[in-house]
Amino acid sequence: MAGKMRRSEAGSSSGSSSSSGSGSSRGETVVVDCGRCKSSCGYCKSPGRTSISHGLWAHSITVDDYQDLLDQGWRRSGCFLYKPEMERTCCPSYTIRLRASDFVPSKEQQRVSRRVQRYFLFSNKFLDGMLDVKNPVEATDDPTISINTCTCACHEASSSGMKDSLSDQSEEKRSSEQIVSYLSEQLDKAVNKCTEHGGLPSGIKLPKASVKKVSQGKRKLLVEGGKDLLYSSNIAFQIAATLNRAKSANKEPSPNLENNAITAKAIAETLVASVDQLAQSSSSLAVRACNGHINFYGAATQSPTESSETLSGPEESARGCKRKSCCSRKNSEHLLGKRRRLEVRLKRSSFDPEEFDLYRRYQINVHNDAPDHVTESSYRRFLVDSPLVFVPPSGDSLVPPCGFGSFHQQYVIDGHLIAVGVIDILPKCLSSKYLFWDPDYAFLSVGKYSALQEINWVKENQVHCPSLQHYYLGYYIHSCSKMRYKAAYRPSELLCPLRYQWVPIDVASPLLDKKPYVVLSDFALLQNGESLLPHVPEKITDEQQHDDNVHGDLNDILVDDNEEMVEPETETSDDESGPETSGHGSVEIENGDVSEILIGLKGARVRYQDLRAAFGVKEQKYLESQLHRYKRSVGAELSKRIVYSLG
């Protein structure tokens, strides 16, 4: 029967029907009950099969039913659905979510965002009509996360383990000092080049260039567009004064200056042209001569009517390096490089060879998987196959522009795929399943950054679909240190595994410090007995109460780069299958009526009460024990909508 059916026997069909047991136009949910499943645990690494869950194989799932399943503690791995049996499993797993509009980023999360903002320029496209990244970004000044990492000896011992412990103000100051140093160096090179080519006299010692950061107060005094003026140098005035003194001493100035006019304005324009010849590329800064000053602007302020050229910003930091001259030389080599461009693309879940190549590289290099274990079939089963019935955009406020379903969110730098986030977009949330990324880009903290992007996506798409409110981070395992990072996305909530109420993680954490499994809603009370939790819409039935078959864990499909992905190799167990039914296989209403469960049999959809007579007494007794456990796991309402397939 269904409880004895292994997952492999359930098939892998992800097709959907246009009809639904609930009458929904979004298709129907059809599942095969796999019963209790045991697997090895990827978190505690216990030697036995200590991770225990209830499993279902889904032929199809509507997005509404899957949303409700998430809120009953379920998750999916490909087409396999699993729900932890919390008292039995080795590592109790709690569903964790965050209301996107309430999200308050931590200092570390802000630092990650700024780091990326310093390195990349996002595309301002609404790619495929699905994603709009508005903020231009260029990212990081940390030598441990540089694309072209310094390889001098002083870095070899420290860069891999270096952490960004500086305050935000100190970090910005160091970054500014680096840019000032670099720009001064480029102006000195421009002066030398002009001297070599006769633009400036060679027999006179000229002053060194000095670039200063422009304060906010002084920017207000500048012309239109000056709000993006970042740095300025008066080197042209200093050179003009030096040349005028030389001219007074009968030392001939350069004949290349127009009419031998030794003016700061003419010198500035000459140096700007030379700086452009050195750069020879588009970049993040625009350099412009303005009445003798040499100004450096944000690229957005370039004006076709003024003398303006572009200059790249630094991509590598000397912070933490004892040999700063080494890093400065490397800065100079890379600063003239082309500005990188990052695009975030959202596409429906499908097999992509480029994505699989990236996944394979990630699993082998980051998780140390054996190459022969990272196969295309396992990748498809985990991260491509999805039973979710796609819902296209409807043009109203009920569905976002991308629709509902399973998606891959690609992060692409200059046409090169560097990361893929596997997500489900549902009526009330974005559910993050897994992220894999190019190990060469670990310095960008892609896992943290992608989570911030996904939270922002929810906030932005509330305009199109107001019901989209939450960001689900998968399971939270308090006993696993590598999972604690999820609690940093605040203010988050954990799902009580008994009453399915959401409990603030600040309330839950002290309880979980004491023991791994807690009925969270029992403790989420004020001292005066007033509940901290929202009203429970449904009465808690007897079958939802605490018994010897409460919920637990299967290996989660993980969200961040600090977690480990383990394929849920399951075995089905029929022992301890729950309370036996009494009397001739009948089900007493007060003990949890299974008569309304929707059964699928040979293409037909019937309620169990209309099918019971077709079974013998022993078959009834066995099947009803399975249906009891199934109903406890999915809830009474879902058991009436979801098709429980018997073949």
XYZ file of C-alpha atoms in Angstrom:
647
model
C 0.000 0.000 0.000
C 0.939 3.690 0.015
C 2.897 3.577 3.250
C 5.165 0.874 1.856
C 5.870 2.642 -1.395
C 9.386 3.933 -1.745
C 10.091 7.283 -3.314
C 11.605 5.706 -6.426
C 8.381 3.774 -6.959
C 6.327 6.922 -6.827
C 7.654 8.121 -10.161
C 8.931 11.546 -11.093
C 6.114 12.977 -13.128
C 5.634 16.688 -12.640
C 2.658 17.077 -14.920
C -0.462 18.787 -13.739
C -4.148 18.585 -14.382
C -6.385 21.436 -15.259
C -8.962 20.187 -12.771
C -8.539 20.255 -9.048
C -10.061 18.533 -6.113
C -10.567 21.963 -4.603
C -11.961 23.447 -7.772
C -8.943 25.699 -8.282
C -8.092 26.941 -11.767
C -4.416 26.640 -10.802
C -4.352 22.864 -11.198
C -4.375 20.165 -8.544
C -1.984 18.638 -6.063
C -1.334 14.907 -6.411
C 0.950 13.078 -3.984
C 2.055 9.556 -3.123
C 2.605 8.841 0.561
C 6.134 7.570 1.243
C 5.546 7.188 4.955
C 8.308 7.619 7.500
C 11.709 8.194 5.909
C 15.107 7.807 7.516
C 18.363 9.158 6.146
C 21.885 10.089 7.178
C 22.147 13.614 8.578
C 24.242 16.219 6.796
C 24.350 18.463 9.863
C 25.467 16.387 12.838
C 27.183 13.757 10.624
C 25.874 10.940 12.784
C 26.912 7.500 11.473
C 23.401 6.041 11.310
C 20.174 7.057 9.609
C 19.138 9.414 12.366
C 17.354 12.044 10.302
C 13.650 11.142 10.334
C 10.786 12.694 8.445
C 7.445 12.044 6.820
C 7.825 11.944 3.036
C 5.524 12.541 0.083
C 6.307 12.240 -3.601
C 4.509 14.968 -5.540
C 3.331 14.498 -9.105
C 2.071 18.078 -8.995
C 1.450 20.812 -6.408
C -0.474 24.032 -6.731
C 1.338 27.087 -5.417
C -1.475 27.679 -2.928
C -1.204 24.162 -1.504
C 2.575 24.375 -1.278
C 2.297 27.706 0.532
C 0.036 26.023 3.071
C 2.401 23.058 3.325
C 5.292 25.417 4.135
C 3.176 26.830 6.919
C 2.695 23.274 8.236
C 6.463 22.686 8.381
C 7.015 20.995 4.985
C 9.803 21.617 2.463
C 10.634 20.153 -0.911
C 13.737 18.686 -2.522
C 12.900 18.455 -6.188
C 9.598 16.568 -6.292
C 10.122 15.000 -2.878
C 8.318 16.663 0.041
C 9.447 16.091 3.599
C 8.451 17.188 7.064
C 10.656 16.570 10.107
C 9.455 14.358 12.925
C 10.795 16.683 15.554
C 10.930 14.400 18.598
C 12.550 11.547 16.708
C 15.078 13.259 14.471
C 18.650 14.014 15.493
C 18.561 17.700 14.477
C 15.113 19.302 14.946
C 14.425 21.743 12.121
C 12.160 24.765 12.437
C 10.758 26.658 9.481
C 12.090 30.230 9.613
C 10.698 33.275 7.888
C 11.033 37.046 7.824
C 8.528 39.760 6.984
C 10.400 41.601 4.256
C 9.017 45.043 5.050
C 10.209 44.747 8.667
C 13.735 43.634 7.769
C 16.487 45.590 9.530
C 19.952 44.795 8.100
C 22.773 44.281 10.550
C 26.069 46.151 10.270
C 27.654 43.088 8.699
C 24.860 42.806 6.132
C 25.203 46.507 5.329
C 28.937 46.010 4.955
C 28.404 43.147 2.508
C 26.031 45.286 0.468
C 28.483 48.188 0.318
C 31.288 45.805 -0.554
C 29.426 44.667 -3.633
C 28.405 48.224 -4.396
C 32.029 49.220 -4.636
C 32.872 46.593 -7.192
C 30.064 46.196 -9.628
C 27.635 48.169 -11.704
C 24.266 46.457 -11.847
C 22.308 46.412 -15.030
C 19.269 48.639 -14.724
C 17.241 46.297 -16.893
C 14.007 44.626 -15.988
C 15.272 41.328 -17.366
C 12.602 39.116 -18.858
C 10.114 41.396 -17.138
C 10.978 39.714 -13.870
C 13.624 41.609 -11.971
C 14.595 45.233 -11.608
C 17.853 46.047 -9.870
C 17.864 49.807 -9.556
C 20.927 50.728 -7.563
C 24.230 51.019 -9.406
C 26.931 49.237 -7.482
C 30.655 48.917 -7.476
C 32.197 46.809 -4.771
C 34.917 45.874 -2.381
C 38.049 47.289 -0.917
C 38.951 44.254 1.175
C 42.138 42.507 0.004
C 40.737 39.169 1.099
C 37.899 39.546 -1.376
C 39.637 41.103 -4.337
C 39.124 39.635 -7.793
C 42.835 40.028 -8.390
C 44.209 39.154 -4.980
C 47.614 40.443 -3.978
C 50.094 37.562 -3.848
C 52.969 39.217 -2.033
C 54.440 37.248 0.864
C 52.802 39.345 3.553
C 49.366 38.395 2.246
C 50.028 34.679 1.961
C 49.950 34.163 5.689
C 47.041 36.396 6.516
C 44.658 37.119 3.656
C 42.747 33.836 3.702
C 41.809 34.180 7.352
C 41.432 37.953 7.526
C 38.048 39.229 8.642
C 36.532 42.610 8.102
C 36.501 43.836 11.693
C 36.901 47.554 11.053
C 34.044 49.907 11.719
C 32.123 51.297 8.757
C 33.703 54.724 9.182
C 37.226 53.342 9.335
C 36.588 51.159 6.301
C 35.313 54.080 4.237
C 38.269 56.214 5.306
C 40.751 53.598 4.173
C 38.945 53.214 0.873
C 38.997 56.978 0.306
C 42.696 57.177 1.146
C 43.441 54.469 -1.391
C 41.550 56.246 -4.141
C 43.257 59.552 -3.345
C 46.650 57.863 -3.485
C 45.844 56.191 -6.762
C 44.488 59.333 -8.441
C 47.542 61.289 -7.339
C 49.730 58.599 -8.886
C 47.819 58.798 -12.168
C 48.203 62.573 -12.341
C 51.955 62.223 -11.716
C 52.104 59.774 -14.605
C 50.218 62.249 -16.775
C 52.691 65.000 -15.856
C 55.631 62.730 -16.728
C 54.013 61.792 -20.023
C 53.469 65.448 -20.924
C 57.078 66.160 -20.058
C 58.329 63.287 -22.247
C 56.281 64.475 -25.231
C 57.106 68.154 -24.873
C 53.817 69.299 -23.408
C 55.704 70.427 -20.305
C 59.370 71.425 -20.008
C 61.794 68.666 -19.099
C 64.424 70.799 -17.414
C 62.255 71.950 -14.532
C 61.417 69.999 -11.414
C 57.643 69.999 -11.200
C 55.633 69.460 -7.986
C 53.993 66.164 -7.127
C 50.256 65.919 -7.624
C 47.952 65.992 -4.627
C 44.323 64.882 -4.798
C 41.840 65.644 -2.033
C 38.386 64.360 -1.271
C 35.716 67.028 -1.681
C 33.586 67.566 1.415
C 29.805 67.670 1.244
C 29.777 71.347 2.235
C 32.010 72.426 -0.634
C 29.994 70.446 -3.155
C 27.068 72.808 -2.604
C 29.099 75.672 -4.053
C 29.740 73.936 -7.343
C 27.888 74.077 -10.633
C 25.000 71.810 -11.538
C 26.035 68.190 -11.303
C 28.603 69.016 -8.616
C 26.781 66.853 -6.109
C 28.697 63.913 -7.617
C 32.072 65.611 -7.427
C 34.202 63.281 -5.337
C 37.855 64.352 -5.623
C 39.787 67.374 -6.860
C 43.389 68.442 -7.470
C 44.980 71.887 -7.885
C 48.179 70.488 -9.406
C 47.685 72.637 -12.526
C 47.918 75.809 -10.419
C 51.102 74.542 -8.762
C 52.687 73.662 -12.103
C 51.662 77.030 -13.574
C 53.273 78.840 -10.621
C 56.452 76.794 -11.013
C 56.639 77.507 -14.751
C 55.948 81.200 -14.259
C 58.774 81.375 -11.751
C 60.993 79.586 -14.274
C 59.935 82.018 -16.994
C 60.840 84.954 -14.760
C 64.250 83.372 -14.360
C 64.594 83.282 -18.173
C 63.940 79.558 -18.395
C 61.924 78.986 -21.549
C 58.558 77.395 -20.954
C 57.176 74.701 -23.160
C 56.361 75.878 -26.693
C 53.489 73.374 -26.737
C 51.413 75.511 -24.408
C 49.164 77.669 -26.554
C 50.805 81.086 -27.120
C 53.195 80.125 -24.367
C 50.372 80.998 -22.003
C 51.240 79.430 -18.707
C 47.761 79.157 -17.247
C 46.376 76.610 -14.862
C 43.365 76.142 -17.136
C 45.517 75.169 -20.139
C 47.699 72.858 -18.049
C 44.657 71.169 -16.515
C 43.169 70.459 -19.950
C 46.509 69.053 -21.150
C 46.767 66.736 -18.136
C 43.146 65.548 -18.474
C 43.827 64.564 -22.099
C 46.925 62.656 -20.974
C 44.996 60.887 -18.218
C 42.497 59.727 -20.852
C 45.283 58.277 -22.995
C 46.486 56.319 -19.963
C 43.028 54.962 -19.136
C 41.744 54.074 -22.618
C 38.568 52.553 -21.169
C 35.221 53.289 -19.637
C 35.249 53.433 -15.877
C 33.674 54.397 -12.619
C 35.069 57.960 -12.381
C 34.962 60.863 -14.833
C 37.916 63.286 -14.846
C 37.235 66.851 -15.963
C 39.204 70.098 -16.242
C 37.274 72.951 -14.661
C 38.877 76.448 -14.529
C 42.280 75.026 -13.718
C 41.066 72.387 -11.277
C 41.164 68.708 -12.159
C 37.976 67.176 -10.792
C 36.910 63.555 -10.486
C 33.180 62.860 -10.641
C 30.854 59.928 -10.386
C 30.447 58.520 -13.909
C 26.827 59.690 -14.056
C 27.907 63.367 -14.208
C 29.773 63.183 -17.527
C 28.782 66.051 -19.784
C 29.271 66.096 -23.550
C 29.831 69.868 -23.482
C 32.843 69.826 -21.156
C 36.373 68.437 -21.291
C 35.686 65.135 -19.617
C 37.294 61.709 -19.654
C 36.865 58.536 -17.596
C 39.086 56.765 -15.150
C 38.669 53.398 -13.416
C 38.501 53.142 -9.649
C 40.614 50.794 -7.517
C 39.727 47.109 -7.390
C 42.284 46.015 -4.840
C 43.204 47.166 -1.380
C 46.508 47.471 0.376
C 44.812 47.287 3.739
C 46.541 44.779 5.938
C 49.572 44.502 3.653
C 52.986 45.424 4.997
C 54.352 45.993 1.499
C 51.989 48.750 0.366
C 54.151 49.591 -2.624
C 53.496 46.071 -3.936
C 49.745 46.477 -3.650
C 49.865 49.994 -5.067
C 51.602 48.718 -8.185
C 48.987 46.008 -8.558
C 46.276 48.651 -8.063
C 47.736 50.681 -10.887
C 47.746 47.655 -13.154
C 44.057 46.898 -12.557
C 42.580 50.358 -12.083
C 42.577 50.934 -15.816
C 40.605 47.745 -16.397
C 37.075 47.815 -17.718
C 34.348 48.312 -15.152
C 32.541 45.084 -14.360
C 28.809 44.758 -14.844
C 26.504 42.518 -12.836
C 23.080 41.452 -14.030
C 20.518 39.516 -12.005
C 18.244 37.381 -14.170
C 15.183 35.449 -13.110
C 14.217 32.438 -15.220
C 11.866 29.521 -14.774
C 13.449 26.349 -13.475
C 14.934 24.309 -16.332
C 18.147 22.476 -17.052
C 20.984 24.749 -18.180
C 24.402 23.195 -18.960
C 26.188 26.340 -17.794
C 24.367 26.206 -14.475
C 25.203 22.526 -14.050
C 28.900 23.181 -14.737
C 28.861 25.880 -12.055
C 26.996 23.604 -9.631
C 29.483 20.797 -10.208
C 32.429 23.096 -9.599
C 30.806 24.477 -6.458
C 30.036 21.062 -4.955
C 33.512 19.712 -5.647
C 35.484 22.770 -4.502
C 33.322 24.100 -1.675
C 31.707 20.946 -0.265
C 34.484 18.527 -1.278
C 32.079 16.182 -3.047
C 33.633 13.368 -5.041
C 33.415 14.260 -8.764
C 31.649 11.002 -9.649
C 28.921 11.828 -7.100
C 28.054 15.151 -8.715
C 25.977 13.905 -11.630
C 23.569 15.574 -13.984
C 20.762 13.290 -12.845
C 21.218 14.197 -9.159
C 21.390 17.880 -10.066
C 18.175 17.648 -12.066
C 16.457 15.740 -9.262
C 17.496 18.286 -6.629
C 17.393 21.692 -8.191
C 15.666 21.509 -11.570
C 12.691 19.158 -11.241
C 9.752 20.849 -9.579
C 6.170 19.711 -9.047
C 4.895 23.295 -8.689
C 2.223 24.161 -11.233
C 3.317 27.410 -12.864
C 0.887 30.323 -12.638
C 1.502 32.963 -15.339
C 1.174 36.695 -14.631
C -2.432 37.802 -14.694
C -2.076 41.543 -15.074
C -3.895 42.163 -11.809
C -2.712 42.498 -8.226
C -2.925 38.757 -7.564
C 0.196 37.531 -9.385
C 3.628 39.220 -9.761
C 5.058 39.932 -13.244
C 7.132 36.739 -13.169
C 4.209 34.516 -12.162
C 4.231 31.896 -9.400
C 6.357 28.753 -9.536
C 9.959 27.545 -9.342
C 12.759 29.776 -10.597
C 16.522 30.070 -10.942
C 17.922 33.508 -10.193
C 21.211 33.969 -12.043
C 23.982 36.388 -11.090
C 26.042 37.227 -14.185
C 29.194 39.374 -14.301
C 30.193 40.573 -17.769
C 28.405 37.598 -19.304
C 29.990 35.119 -16.879
C 27.633 33.156 -14.601
C 28.920 33.410 -11.022
C 25.952 32.246 -8.911
C 22.495 30.697 -9.090
C 19.802 30.956 -6.438
C 17.077 28.291 -6.565
C 13.819 29.763 -5.308
C 10.066 29.221 -5.227
C 7.798 32.238 -5.636
C 4.456 31.611 -3.937
C 1.352 33.670 -3.182
C 2.637 34.840 0.205
C 6.402 34.472 0.025
C 9.661 33.896 -1.748
C 11.048 30.595 -0.475
C 14.814 30.272 -0.822
C 15.987 26.714 -1.440
C 19.652 26.658 -2.436
C 22.492 28.783 -3.725
C 25.600 27.669 -5.591
C 28.364 29.974 -6.752
C 31.730 30.237 -8.439
C 34.451 29.595 -5.824
C 36.552 32.326 -7.447
C 33.989 34.852 -6.203
C 33.839 33.734 -2.583
C 35.284 37.128 -1.609
C 31.943 38.767 -2.424
C 30.001 36.826 0.254
C 27.557 35.852 -2.465
C 25.339 33.882 -0.092
C 24.658 36.858 2.145
C 24.312 39.230 -0.769
C 21.835 36.989 -2.598
C 19.678 36.787 0.539
C 19.590 40.594 0.678
C 18.605 40.682 -2.986
C 15.811 38.159 -2.432
C 14.451 40.130 0.527
C 14.523 43.272 -1.587
C 12.750 41.422 -4.413
C 9.852 40.622 -2.072
C 9.594 44.261 -0.965
C 9.624 45.570 -4.530
C 7.063 43.081 -5.812
C 4.529 43.846 -3.112
C 3.454 46.647 -5.458
C 2.420 44.014 -8.024
C 1.184 41.404 -5.544
C 0.294 42.726 -2.063
C -0.034 39.208 -0.653
C 3.730 38.722 -1.093
C 4.939 39.559 2.397
C 7.525 37.069 3.610
C 10.935 35.644 2.870
C 11.368 31.989 3.891
C 14.932 30.892 4.637
C 14.227 27.163 4.817
C 14.866 25.328 8.073
C 16.612 26.698 11.123
C 18.561 24.178 13.214
C 19.566 25.808 16.462
C 21.874 22.955 17.402
C 23.858 23.384 14.172
C 26.319 26.291 14.405
C 26.499 26.646 10.627
C 22.758 27.403 10.560
C 22.820 30.159 13.167
C 23.494 32.787 10.492
C 19.808 32.645 9.515
C 18.889 34.233 12.834
C 20.868 37.309 11.757
C 18.114 38.245 9.294
C 15.922 40.111 11.726
C 13.237 40.181 12.920
C 12.631 36.540 12.020
C 10.114 33.998 13.292
C 10.135 30.241 13.868
C 7.165 27.965 13.250
C 5.881 26.113 16.296
C 5.923 22.433 15.259
C 2.754 21.629 17.188
C 0.305 24.513 16.814
C 1.829 26.045 13.654
C 1.990 29.514 15.159
C 4.873 31.868 14.397
C 7.080 32.693 17.370
C 9.695 35.504 17.389
C 13.154 34.015 17.303
C 14.162 36.165 20.268
C 11.577 34.250 22.294
C 12.539 30.865 20.850
C 16.349 31.072 21.075
C 16.682 30.890 24.894
C 14.376 27.877 24.900
C 16.356 26.115 22.176
C 19.565 26.771 24.094
C 18.235 24.351 26.712
C 16.981 21.563 24.465
C 16.712 21.034 20.699
C 12.973 20.289 20.521
C 10.507 22.684 22.097
C 6.796 23.319 21.571
C 7.502 26.996 21.060
C 3.971 28.292 21.404
C 3.762 26.923 24.973
C 6.372 29.450 26.080
C 5.498 32.477 23.955
C 3.431 34.087 26.712
C 3.698 37.285 28.677
C 3.971 37.057 32.437
C 0.349 38.070 32.779
C -0.661 35.112 30.634
C -1.460 37.169 27.549
C -0.309 35.517 24.345
C 2.391 37.131 22.205
C 1.131 35.188 19.211
C -1.545 35.943 16.649
C -4.948 34.329 16.961
C -5.049 30.731 15.723
C -7.666 30.607 12.959
C -8.458 26.904 13.359
C -9.214 24.857 16.417
C -6.381 22.511 17.296
C -7.771 19.038 16.769
C -6.828 15.929 18.679
C -4.886 14.612 15.744
C -2.599 17.663 15.823
C -1.786 17.198 19.487
C 1.489 15.957 20.839
C 1.936 12.165 20.468
C 4.680 9.669 19.760
C 4.725 10.535 16.077
C 5.419 14.281 16.089
C 7.606 15.996 13.515
C 11.425 15.819 12.634
C 14.087 16.281 9.887
C 15.299 15.244 6.486
C 18.304 16.889 4.896
C 17.406 20.447 4.001
C 18.103 21.888 0.573
C 20.242 24.671 1.869
C 20.236 28.384 1.315
C 23.704 29.762 2.004
C 27.305 29.037 1.245
C 28.031 28.071 4.862
C 25.663 25.136 4.730
C 26.103 21.716 3.295
C 23.842 20.068 0.768
C 23.168 16.361 1.233
C 20.934 14.362 -1.058
C 18.109 12.799 0.970
C 18.756 9.093 0.486
C 15.675 7.766 2.195
C 14.452 4.479 3.463
C 10.822 3.996 4.388
C 9.862 2.567 7.735
C 6.453 1.285 8.762
C 7.363 0.721 12.374
C 5.943 3.088 14.977
C 3.451 4.218 12.400
C 1.149 5.879 14.879
C -1.961 4.905 16.775
C -3.910 1.931 15.573
C -7.539 2.320 14.689
C -10.091 0.384 16.674
C -13.067 -1.788 15.883
C -13.568 -3.078 12.263
C -11.322 -0.435 10.758
C -13.830 2.329 11.343
C -12.675 5.838 12.207
C -14.332 7.669 15.053
C -15.003 11.302 14.348
C -13.645 12.484 17.688
C -10.403 10.643 17.070
C -9.804 12.335 13.740
C -12.093 11.575 10.826
C -10.294 10.506 7.640
C -13.482 10.004 5.640
C -13.116 13.364 3.824
C -9.572 12.715 2.563
C -9.485 13.002 -1.228
C -8.304 9.750 -2.807
C -6.963 9.347 -6.325
C -7.444 5.880 -7.803
C -7.146 4.959 -11.480
C -7.802 8.524 -12.586
C -10.851 9.008 -10.380
C -11.140 11.436 -7.436
C -13.311 10.200 -4.560
C -13.592 10.769 -0.820
C -12.334 7.929 1.337
C -15.788 7.447 2.856
C -17.062 6.508 -0.606
C -14.189 4.088 -1.137
C -13.976 2.385 2.262
C -16.354 -0.422 1.372
C -14.043 -1.529 -1.452
C -11.418 -2.673 1.080
C -11.377 -5.635 3.404
C -11.144 -5.219 7.174
C -7.351 -5.663 7.318
C -6.802 -3.370 4.356
C -9.051 -0.745 5.938
C -7.176 -0.941 9.204
C -3.782 -0.560 7.559
C -4.806 2.176 5.119
C -6.603 4.208 7.758
C -3.545 4.128 10.004
C -1.608 5.626 7.080
C -4.326 8.195 6.419
C -4.337 9.236 10.093
C -0.624 9.904 10.013
C -0.914 11.683 6.664
C -3.737 13.906 7.910
C -1.771 14.798 11.033
C 1.149 15.829 8.842
C -0.629 17.947 6.231
C -3.570 19.196 8.309
C -7.307 18.646 7.978
C -7.978 21.277 5.311
C -5.173 20.201 2.992
C -6.145 16.555 3.322
C -9.478 17.485 1.723
C -7.811 19.297 -1.203
C -4.695 17.262 -1.935
C -5.168 14.086 -3.962
C -3.806 11.122 -2.002
C -2.875 8.822 -4.857
C -3.292 5.074 -4.537
C -2.279 4.453 -8.136
